CSV table of C-alpha atoms in Angstrom, one decimal:
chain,number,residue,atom,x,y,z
A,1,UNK,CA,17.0,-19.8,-3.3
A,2,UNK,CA,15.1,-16.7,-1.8
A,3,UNK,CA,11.5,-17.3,-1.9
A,4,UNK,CA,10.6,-13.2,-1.6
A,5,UNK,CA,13.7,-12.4,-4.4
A,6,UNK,CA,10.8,-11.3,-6.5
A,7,UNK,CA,9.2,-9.3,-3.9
A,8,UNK,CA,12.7,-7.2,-3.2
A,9,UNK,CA,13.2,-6.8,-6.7
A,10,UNK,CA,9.6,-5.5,-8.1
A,11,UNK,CA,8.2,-2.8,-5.9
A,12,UNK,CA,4.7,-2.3,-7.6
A,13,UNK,CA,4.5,-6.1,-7.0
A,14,UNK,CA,5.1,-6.1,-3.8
A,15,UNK,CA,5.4,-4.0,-3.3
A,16,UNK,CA,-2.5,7.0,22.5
A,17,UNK,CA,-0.7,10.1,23.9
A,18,UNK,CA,0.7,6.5,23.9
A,19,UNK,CA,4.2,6.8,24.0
A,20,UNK,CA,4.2,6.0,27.8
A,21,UNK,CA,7.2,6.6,29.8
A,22,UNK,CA,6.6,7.2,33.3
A,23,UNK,CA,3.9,5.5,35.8
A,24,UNK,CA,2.1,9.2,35.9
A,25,UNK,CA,2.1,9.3,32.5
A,26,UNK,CA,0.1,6.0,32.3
A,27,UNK,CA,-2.0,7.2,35.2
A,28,UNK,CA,-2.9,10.3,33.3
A,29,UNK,CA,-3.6,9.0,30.4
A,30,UNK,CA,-5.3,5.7,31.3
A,31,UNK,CA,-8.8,6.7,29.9
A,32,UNK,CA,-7.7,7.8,26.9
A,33,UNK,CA,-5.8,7.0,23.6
A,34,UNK,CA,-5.4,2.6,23.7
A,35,UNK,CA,-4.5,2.7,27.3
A,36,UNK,CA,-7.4,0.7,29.3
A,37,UNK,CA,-7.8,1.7,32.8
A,38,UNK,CA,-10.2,-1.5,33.9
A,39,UNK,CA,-10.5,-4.7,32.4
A,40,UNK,CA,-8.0,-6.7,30.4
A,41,UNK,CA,-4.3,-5.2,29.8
A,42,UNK,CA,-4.2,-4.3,26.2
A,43,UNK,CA,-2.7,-6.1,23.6
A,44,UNK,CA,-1.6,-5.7,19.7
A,45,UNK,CA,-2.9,-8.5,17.2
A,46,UNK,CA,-1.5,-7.7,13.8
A,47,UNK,CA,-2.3,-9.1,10.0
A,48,UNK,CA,-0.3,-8.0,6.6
A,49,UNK,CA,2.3,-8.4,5.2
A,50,UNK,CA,6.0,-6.9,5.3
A,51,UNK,CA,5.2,-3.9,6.7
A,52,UNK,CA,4.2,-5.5,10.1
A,53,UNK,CA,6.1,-8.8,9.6
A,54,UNK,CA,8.8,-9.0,12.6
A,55,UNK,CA,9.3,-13.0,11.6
A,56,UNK,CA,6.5,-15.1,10.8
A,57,UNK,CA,8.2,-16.8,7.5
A,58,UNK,CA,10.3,-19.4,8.0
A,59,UNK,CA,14.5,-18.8,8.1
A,60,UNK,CA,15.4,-20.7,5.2
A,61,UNK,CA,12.6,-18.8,2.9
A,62,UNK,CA,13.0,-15.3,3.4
A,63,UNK,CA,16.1,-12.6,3.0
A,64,UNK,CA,14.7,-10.8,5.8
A,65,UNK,CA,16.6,-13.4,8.3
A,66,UNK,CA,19.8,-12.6,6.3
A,67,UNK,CA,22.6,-9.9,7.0
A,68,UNK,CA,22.2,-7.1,6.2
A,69,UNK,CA,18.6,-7.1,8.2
A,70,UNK,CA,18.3,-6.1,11.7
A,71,UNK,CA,21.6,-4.4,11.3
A,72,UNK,CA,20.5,-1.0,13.2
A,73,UNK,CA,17.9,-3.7,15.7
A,74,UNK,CA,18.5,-5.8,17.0
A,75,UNK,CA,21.9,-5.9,15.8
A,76,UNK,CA,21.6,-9.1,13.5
A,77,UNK,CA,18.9,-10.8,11.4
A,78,UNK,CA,15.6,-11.2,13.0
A,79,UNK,CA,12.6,-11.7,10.8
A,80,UNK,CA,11.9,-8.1,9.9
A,81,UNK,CA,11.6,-6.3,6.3
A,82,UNK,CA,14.2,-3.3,8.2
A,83,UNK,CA,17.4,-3.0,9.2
A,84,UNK,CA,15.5,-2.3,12.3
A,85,UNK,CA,12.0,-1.5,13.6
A,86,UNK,CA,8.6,-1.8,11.6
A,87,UNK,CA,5.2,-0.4,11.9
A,88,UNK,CA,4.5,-2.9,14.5
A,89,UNK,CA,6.9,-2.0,16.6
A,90,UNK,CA,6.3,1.0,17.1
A,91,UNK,CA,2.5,0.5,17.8
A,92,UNK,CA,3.2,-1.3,20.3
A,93,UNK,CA,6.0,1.0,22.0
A,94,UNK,CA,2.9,3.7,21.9
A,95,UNK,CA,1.2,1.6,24.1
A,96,UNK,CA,3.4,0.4,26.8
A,97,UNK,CA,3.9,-3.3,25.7
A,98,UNK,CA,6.4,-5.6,23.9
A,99,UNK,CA,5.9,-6.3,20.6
A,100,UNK,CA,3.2,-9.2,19.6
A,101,UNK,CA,4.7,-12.4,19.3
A,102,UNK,CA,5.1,-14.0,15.8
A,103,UNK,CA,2.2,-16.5,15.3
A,104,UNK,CA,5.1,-19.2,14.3
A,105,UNK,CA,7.0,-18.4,17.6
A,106,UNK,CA,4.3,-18.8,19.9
A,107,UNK,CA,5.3,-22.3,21.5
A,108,UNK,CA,8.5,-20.8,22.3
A,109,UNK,CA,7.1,-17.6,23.7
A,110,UNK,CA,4.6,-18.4,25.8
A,111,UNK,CA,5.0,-16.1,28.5
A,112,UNK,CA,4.6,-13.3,25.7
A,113,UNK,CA,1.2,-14.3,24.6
A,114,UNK,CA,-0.2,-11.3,26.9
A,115,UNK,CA,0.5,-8.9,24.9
A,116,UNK,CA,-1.1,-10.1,21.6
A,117,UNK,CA,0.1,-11.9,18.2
A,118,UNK,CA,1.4,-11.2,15.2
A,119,UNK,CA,0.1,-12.8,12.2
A,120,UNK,CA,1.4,-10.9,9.3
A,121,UNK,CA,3.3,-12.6,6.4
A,122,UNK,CA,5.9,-10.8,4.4
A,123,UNK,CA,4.9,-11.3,0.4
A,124,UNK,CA,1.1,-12.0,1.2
A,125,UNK,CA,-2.1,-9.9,0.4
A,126,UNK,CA,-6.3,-10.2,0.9
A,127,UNK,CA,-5.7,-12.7,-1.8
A,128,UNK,CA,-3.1,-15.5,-2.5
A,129,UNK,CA,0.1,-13.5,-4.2
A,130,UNK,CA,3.4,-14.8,-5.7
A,131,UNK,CA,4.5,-16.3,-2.7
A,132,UNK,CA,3.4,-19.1,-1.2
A,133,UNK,CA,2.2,-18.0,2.6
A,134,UNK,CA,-1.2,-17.1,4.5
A,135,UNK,CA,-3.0,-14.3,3.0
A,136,UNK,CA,-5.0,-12.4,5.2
A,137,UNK,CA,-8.1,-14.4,5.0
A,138,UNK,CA,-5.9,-17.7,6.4
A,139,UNK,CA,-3.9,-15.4,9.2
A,140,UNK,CA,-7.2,-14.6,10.6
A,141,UNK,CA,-8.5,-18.4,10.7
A,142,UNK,CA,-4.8,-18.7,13.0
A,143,UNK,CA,-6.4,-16.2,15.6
A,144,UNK,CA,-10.0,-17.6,15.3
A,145,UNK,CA,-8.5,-21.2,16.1
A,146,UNK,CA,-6.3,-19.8,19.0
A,147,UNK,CA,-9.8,-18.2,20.3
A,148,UNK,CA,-11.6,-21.9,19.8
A,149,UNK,CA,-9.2,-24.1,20.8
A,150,UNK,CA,-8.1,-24.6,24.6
A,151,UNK,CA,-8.7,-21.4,23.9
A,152,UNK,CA,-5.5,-18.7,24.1
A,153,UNK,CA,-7.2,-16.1,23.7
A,154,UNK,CA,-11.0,-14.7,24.8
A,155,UNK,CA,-13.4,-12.3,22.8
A,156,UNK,CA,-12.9,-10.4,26.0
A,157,UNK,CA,-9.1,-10.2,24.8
A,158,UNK,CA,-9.8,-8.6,21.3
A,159,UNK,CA,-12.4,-6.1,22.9
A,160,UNK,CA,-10.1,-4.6,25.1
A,161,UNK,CA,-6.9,-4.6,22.1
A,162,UNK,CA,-6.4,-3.0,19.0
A,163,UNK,CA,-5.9,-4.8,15.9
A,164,UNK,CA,-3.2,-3.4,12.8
A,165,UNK,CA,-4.0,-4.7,9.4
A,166,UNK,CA,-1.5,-3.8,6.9
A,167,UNK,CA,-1.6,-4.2,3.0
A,168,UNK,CA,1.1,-2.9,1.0
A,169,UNK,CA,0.4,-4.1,-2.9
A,170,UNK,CA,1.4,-7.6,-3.0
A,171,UNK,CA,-1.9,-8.3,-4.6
A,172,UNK,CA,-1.2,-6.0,-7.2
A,173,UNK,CA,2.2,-7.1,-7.6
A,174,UNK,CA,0.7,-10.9,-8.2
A,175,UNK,CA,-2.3,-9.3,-10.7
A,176,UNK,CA,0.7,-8.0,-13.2
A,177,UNK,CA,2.5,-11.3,-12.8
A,178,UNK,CA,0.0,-13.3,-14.0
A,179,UNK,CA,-1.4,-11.5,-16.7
A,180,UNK,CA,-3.2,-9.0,-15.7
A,181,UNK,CA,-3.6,-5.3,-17.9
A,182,UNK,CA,-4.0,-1.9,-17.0
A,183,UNK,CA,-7.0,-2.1,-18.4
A,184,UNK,CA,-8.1,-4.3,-16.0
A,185,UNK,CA,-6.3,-2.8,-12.7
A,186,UNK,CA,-9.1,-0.3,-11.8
A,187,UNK,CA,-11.8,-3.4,-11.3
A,188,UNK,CA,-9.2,-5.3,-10.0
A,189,UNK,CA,-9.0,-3.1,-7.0
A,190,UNK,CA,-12.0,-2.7,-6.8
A,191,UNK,CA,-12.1,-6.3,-5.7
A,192,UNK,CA,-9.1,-5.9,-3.7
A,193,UNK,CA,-10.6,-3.4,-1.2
A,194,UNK,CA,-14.0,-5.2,-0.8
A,195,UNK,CA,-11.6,-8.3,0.1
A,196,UNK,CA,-10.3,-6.3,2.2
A,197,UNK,CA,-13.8,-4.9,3.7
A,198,UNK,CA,-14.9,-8.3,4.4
A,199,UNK,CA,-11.9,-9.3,6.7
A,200,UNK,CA,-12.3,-6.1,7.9
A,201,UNK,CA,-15.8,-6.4,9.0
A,202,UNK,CA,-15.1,-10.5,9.8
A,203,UNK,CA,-12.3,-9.6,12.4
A,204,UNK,CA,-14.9,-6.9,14.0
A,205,UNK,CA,-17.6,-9.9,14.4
A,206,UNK,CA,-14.7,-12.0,16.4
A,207,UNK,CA,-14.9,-9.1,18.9
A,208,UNK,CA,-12.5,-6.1,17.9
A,209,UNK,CA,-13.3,-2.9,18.9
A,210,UNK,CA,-10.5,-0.6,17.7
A,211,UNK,CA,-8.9,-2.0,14.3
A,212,UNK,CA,-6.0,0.5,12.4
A,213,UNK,CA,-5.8,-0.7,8.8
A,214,UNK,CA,-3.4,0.8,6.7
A,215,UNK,CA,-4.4,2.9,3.2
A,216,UNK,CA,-1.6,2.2,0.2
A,217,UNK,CA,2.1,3.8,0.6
A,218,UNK,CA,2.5,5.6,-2.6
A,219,UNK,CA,3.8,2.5,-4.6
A,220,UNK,CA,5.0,5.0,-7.3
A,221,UNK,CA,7.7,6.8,-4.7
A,222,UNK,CA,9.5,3.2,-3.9
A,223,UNK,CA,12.7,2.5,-4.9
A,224,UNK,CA,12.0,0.2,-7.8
A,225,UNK,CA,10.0,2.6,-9.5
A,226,UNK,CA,11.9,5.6,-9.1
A,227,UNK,CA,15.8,3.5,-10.0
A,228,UNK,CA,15.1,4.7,-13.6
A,229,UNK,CA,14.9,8.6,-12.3
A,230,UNK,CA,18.2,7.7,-10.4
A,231,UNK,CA,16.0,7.6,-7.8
A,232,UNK,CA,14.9,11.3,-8.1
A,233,UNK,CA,11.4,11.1,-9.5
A,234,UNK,CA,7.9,9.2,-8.3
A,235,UNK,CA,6.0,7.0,-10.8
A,236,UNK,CA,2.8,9.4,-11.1
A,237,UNK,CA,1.0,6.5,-12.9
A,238,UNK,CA,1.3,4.0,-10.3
A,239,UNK,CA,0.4,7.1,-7.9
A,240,UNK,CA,-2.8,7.6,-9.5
A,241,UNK,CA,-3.8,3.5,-8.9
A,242,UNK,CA,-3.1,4.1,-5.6
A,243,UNK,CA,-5.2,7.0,-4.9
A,244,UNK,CA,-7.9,5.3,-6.0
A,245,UNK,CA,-7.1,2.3,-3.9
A,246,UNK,CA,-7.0,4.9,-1.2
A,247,UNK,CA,-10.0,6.5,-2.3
A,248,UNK,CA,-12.1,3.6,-2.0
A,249,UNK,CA,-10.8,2.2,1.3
A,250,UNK,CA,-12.0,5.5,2.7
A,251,UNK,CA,-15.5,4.7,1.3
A,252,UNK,CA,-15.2,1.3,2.7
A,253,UNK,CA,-13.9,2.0,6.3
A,254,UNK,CA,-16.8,4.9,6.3
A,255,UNK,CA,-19.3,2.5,5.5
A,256,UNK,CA,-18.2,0.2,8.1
A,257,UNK,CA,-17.9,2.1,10.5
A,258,UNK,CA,-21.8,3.3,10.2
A,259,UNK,CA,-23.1,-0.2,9.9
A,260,UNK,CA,-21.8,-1.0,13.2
A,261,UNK,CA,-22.7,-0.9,16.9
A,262,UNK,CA,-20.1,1.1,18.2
A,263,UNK,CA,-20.7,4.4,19.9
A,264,UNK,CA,-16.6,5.0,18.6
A,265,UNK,CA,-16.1,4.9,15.4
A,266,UNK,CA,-14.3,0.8,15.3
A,267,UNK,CA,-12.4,1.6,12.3
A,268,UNK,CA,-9.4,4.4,11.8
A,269,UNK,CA,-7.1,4.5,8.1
A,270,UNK,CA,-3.4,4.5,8.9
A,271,UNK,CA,-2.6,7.3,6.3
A,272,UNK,CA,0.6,5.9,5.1
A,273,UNK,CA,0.1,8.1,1.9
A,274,UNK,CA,0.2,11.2,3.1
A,275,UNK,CA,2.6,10.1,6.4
A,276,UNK,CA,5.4,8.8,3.7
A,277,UNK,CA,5.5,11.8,0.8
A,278,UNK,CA,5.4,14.4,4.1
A,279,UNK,CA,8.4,12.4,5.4
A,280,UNK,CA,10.8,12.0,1.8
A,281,UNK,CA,9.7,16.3,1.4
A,282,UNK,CA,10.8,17.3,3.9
A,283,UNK,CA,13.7,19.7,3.9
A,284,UNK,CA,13.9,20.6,7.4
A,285,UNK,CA,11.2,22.9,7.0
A,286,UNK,CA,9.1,21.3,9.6
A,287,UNK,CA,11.2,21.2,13.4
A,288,UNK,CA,11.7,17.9,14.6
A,289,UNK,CA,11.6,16.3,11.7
A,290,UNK,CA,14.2,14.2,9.9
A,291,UNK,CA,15.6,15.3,6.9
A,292,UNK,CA,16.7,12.1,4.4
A,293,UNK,CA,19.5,12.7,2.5
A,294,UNK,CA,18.3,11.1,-0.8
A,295,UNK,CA,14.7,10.3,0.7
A,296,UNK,CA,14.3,7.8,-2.8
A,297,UNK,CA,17.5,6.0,-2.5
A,298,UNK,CA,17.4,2.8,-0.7
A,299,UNK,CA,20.1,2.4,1.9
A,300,UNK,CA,21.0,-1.5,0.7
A,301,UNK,CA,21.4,-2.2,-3.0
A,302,UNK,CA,22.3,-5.2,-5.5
A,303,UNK,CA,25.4,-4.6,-7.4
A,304,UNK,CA,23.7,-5.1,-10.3
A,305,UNK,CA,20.2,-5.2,-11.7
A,306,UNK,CA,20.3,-9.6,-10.8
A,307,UNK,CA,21.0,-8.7,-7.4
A,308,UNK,CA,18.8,-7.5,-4.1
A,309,UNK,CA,20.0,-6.3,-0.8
A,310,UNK,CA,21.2,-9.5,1.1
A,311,UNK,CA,22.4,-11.4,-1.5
A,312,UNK,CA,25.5,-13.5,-1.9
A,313,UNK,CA,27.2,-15.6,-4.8
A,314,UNK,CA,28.0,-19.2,-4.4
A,315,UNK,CA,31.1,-18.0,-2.2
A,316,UNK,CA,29.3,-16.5,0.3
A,317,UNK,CA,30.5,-13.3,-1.0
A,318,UNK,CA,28.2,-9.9,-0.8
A,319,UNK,CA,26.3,-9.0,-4.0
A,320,UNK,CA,24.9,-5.9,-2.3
A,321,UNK,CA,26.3,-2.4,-0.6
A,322,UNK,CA,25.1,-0.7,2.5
A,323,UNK,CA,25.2,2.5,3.3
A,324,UNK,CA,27.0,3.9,5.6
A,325,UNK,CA,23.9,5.8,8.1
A,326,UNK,CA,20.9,3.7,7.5
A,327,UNK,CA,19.7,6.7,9.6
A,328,UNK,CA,19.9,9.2,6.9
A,329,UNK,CA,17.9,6.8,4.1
A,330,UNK,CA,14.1,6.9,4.8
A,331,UNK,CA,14.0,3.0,2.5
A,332,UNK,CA,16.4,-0.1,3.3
A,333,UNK,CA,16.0,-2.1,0.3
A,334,UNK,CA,13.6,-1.6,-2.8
A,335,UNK,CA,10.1,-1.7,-1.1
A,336,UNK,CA,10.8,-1.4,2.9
A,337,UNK,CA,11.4,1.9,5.3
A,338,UNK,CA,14.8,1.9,7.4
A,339,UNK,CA,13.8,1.9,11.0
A,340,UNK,CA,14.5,5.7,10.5
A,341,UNK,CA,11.8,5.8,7.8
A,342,UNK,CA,9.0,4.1,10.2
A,343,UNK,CA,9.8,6.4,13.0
A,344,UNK,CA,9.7,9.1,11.1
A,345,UNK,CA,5.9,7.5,9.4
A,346,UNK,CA,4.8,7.2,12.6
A,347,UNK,CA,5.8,10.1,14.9
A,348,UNK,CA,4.9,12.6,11.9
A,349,UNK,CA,1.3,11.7,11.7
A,350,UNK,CA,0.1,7.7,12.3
A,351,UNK,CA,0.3,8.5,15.9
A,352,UNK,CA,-1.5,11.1,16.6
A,353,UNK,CA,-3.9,9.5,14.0
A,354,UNK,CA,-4.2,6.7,16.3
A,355,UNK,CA,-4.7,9.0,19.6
A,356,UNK,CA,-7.6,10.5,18.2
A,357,UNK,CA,-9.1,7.6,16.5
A,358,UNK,CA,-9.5,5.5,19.9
């Protein structure tokens, strides 16, 4: 019935001053951060997965277009992995536009195409995973066809943007699924990341000059993984395959970055890592900051282990609870932030990351 069920219910499978409110402030700050003084207004193109998803997948396929989601923005069901904002989101609130358009949305939004596309998948990864949508390789033939044909969008467009790739461990997820060993997990990410590399480096060639990818959220800290601590302790194994998927990306991104042209370093790592154990620590110890409640305790539950956030019996009747403050749970369901969760991610650390970077 729900093509991502699997997705929700295994986590390790699945898993710029920019915030511009004022004219001045955008005067100000035109030369800097990802705000563009001359040439071409900014936009946001965006590949992944959940984590930057705000409704590529189809209605009918994904719980994400279901109640509870959206409950906290935009007040109902509307593509996004949340009961509110996502990564994306945010990004592009930094720098002064509207959020990208969903690449499946875009003959219905045409007079949003200015300020970029959105072709992340919920479910997907560098390769094909357990679900059966683009992986990354296939979202970024969607934006070199738009740049071909009639064309949408110019080389002149993607110099003067920034690009977010996310990847959040559907790869993995798919590798355990269909047989794949422990044993085997260190070579397999190995392959992962120089996947990754190549789209990286592929996306640069189309004419990017500024492209945020995202290193691995600790997989070990979500929901799934930490149900059998009563959600009070991180899987350190699952940890320690992240760090070196972490680890690796940084070699990756480093090499990149000194093979190309650029006087600016092209490619910056979204820290998610660091950004998401700072935020579920936190004990009010740093001002400003939210404190989550039970930062490991998603805010929408099954009622039982068959059951996901969002489901319903052949009634129509709700096999899930909410809580009552999505704002005090840093994750919604079993894998994904609250909207309080991603502002917190991003305010604490991704941007200023992304200030610096560009």
């Amino acid at each position: 019935m729900d093509l991502l069920k699997p997705l929700l219910q295994i986590c390790f499978f699945f898993t710029l001053h920019l915030l511009i409110t004022t004219q001045g402030a955008k005067d100000s700050s035109a030369q800097n951060g990802l705000i563009h003084k001359h040439g071409p207004k900014p936009k946001l193109f965006v590949f992944g997965d959940s984590y930057a998803d705000t409704g590529n997948i189809r209605k009918s396929l994904s719980s994400s277009w279901k109640q509870p989601y959206g409950l906290t923005f935009p007040g109902k069901p509307a593509g996004r992995f949340s009961d509110g904002r996502v990564l994306t989101d945010y990004i592009a609130k930094s720098m002064g536009i509207k959020s990208p358009t969903p690449y499946q949305w875009k003959s219905f939004a045409k007079k949003r195409l200015h300020y970029g596309m959105n072709f992340a998948y919920g479910g997907t990864g560098v390769f094909d995973t357990n679900v059966l949508l683009p992986n990354m390789t296939t979202q970024i033939d969607f934006l070199e066809k738009l740049m071909l044909d009639d064309p949408v969008y110019v080389k002149a467009d993607l110099q003067s943007s920034l690009v977010l790739v996310t990847l959040s461990g559907n790869d993995y997820g798919h590798f355990y699924t269909t047989g794949g060993t422990a044993q085997g997990l260190q070579s397999f990410i190995t392959q992962v990341v120089n996947q990754l590399a190549l789209n990286l480096k592929r996306i640069e060639t189309m004419g990017a000059r500024r492209i945020a990818v995202t290193g691995l959220q600790p997989l070990g800290c979500l929901p799934r993984s930490t149900v059998v601590s009563a959600f009070q302790q991180c899987n350190k194994t699952e940890n320690t395959a992240v760090n070196f998927h972490n680890l690796l990306l940084q070699q990756a991104v480093a090499k990149l970055n000194n093979e190309s042209n650029s006087r600016k370093p092209v490619f910056t790592i979204l820290d998610l890592y660091t950004s998401f154990t700072t935020a579920l620590k936190n004990k009010g110890d740093h001002p400003g900051a939210t404190t989550f409640e039970t930062p490991l305790k998603p805010c929408c539950v099954g009622i039982s282990s068959d059951n996901f956030c969002g489901s319903l019996d052949d009634k129509g009747v709700k096999l899930y609870t909410v809580c009552k403050n999505p704002e005090s749970a840093f994750f919604w369901d079993t894998a994904h932030p609250t909207q309080a969760g991603w502002h917190a991610v991003y305010y604490s650390s991704l941007k200023a990351t992304l200030e610096h970077s560009f």
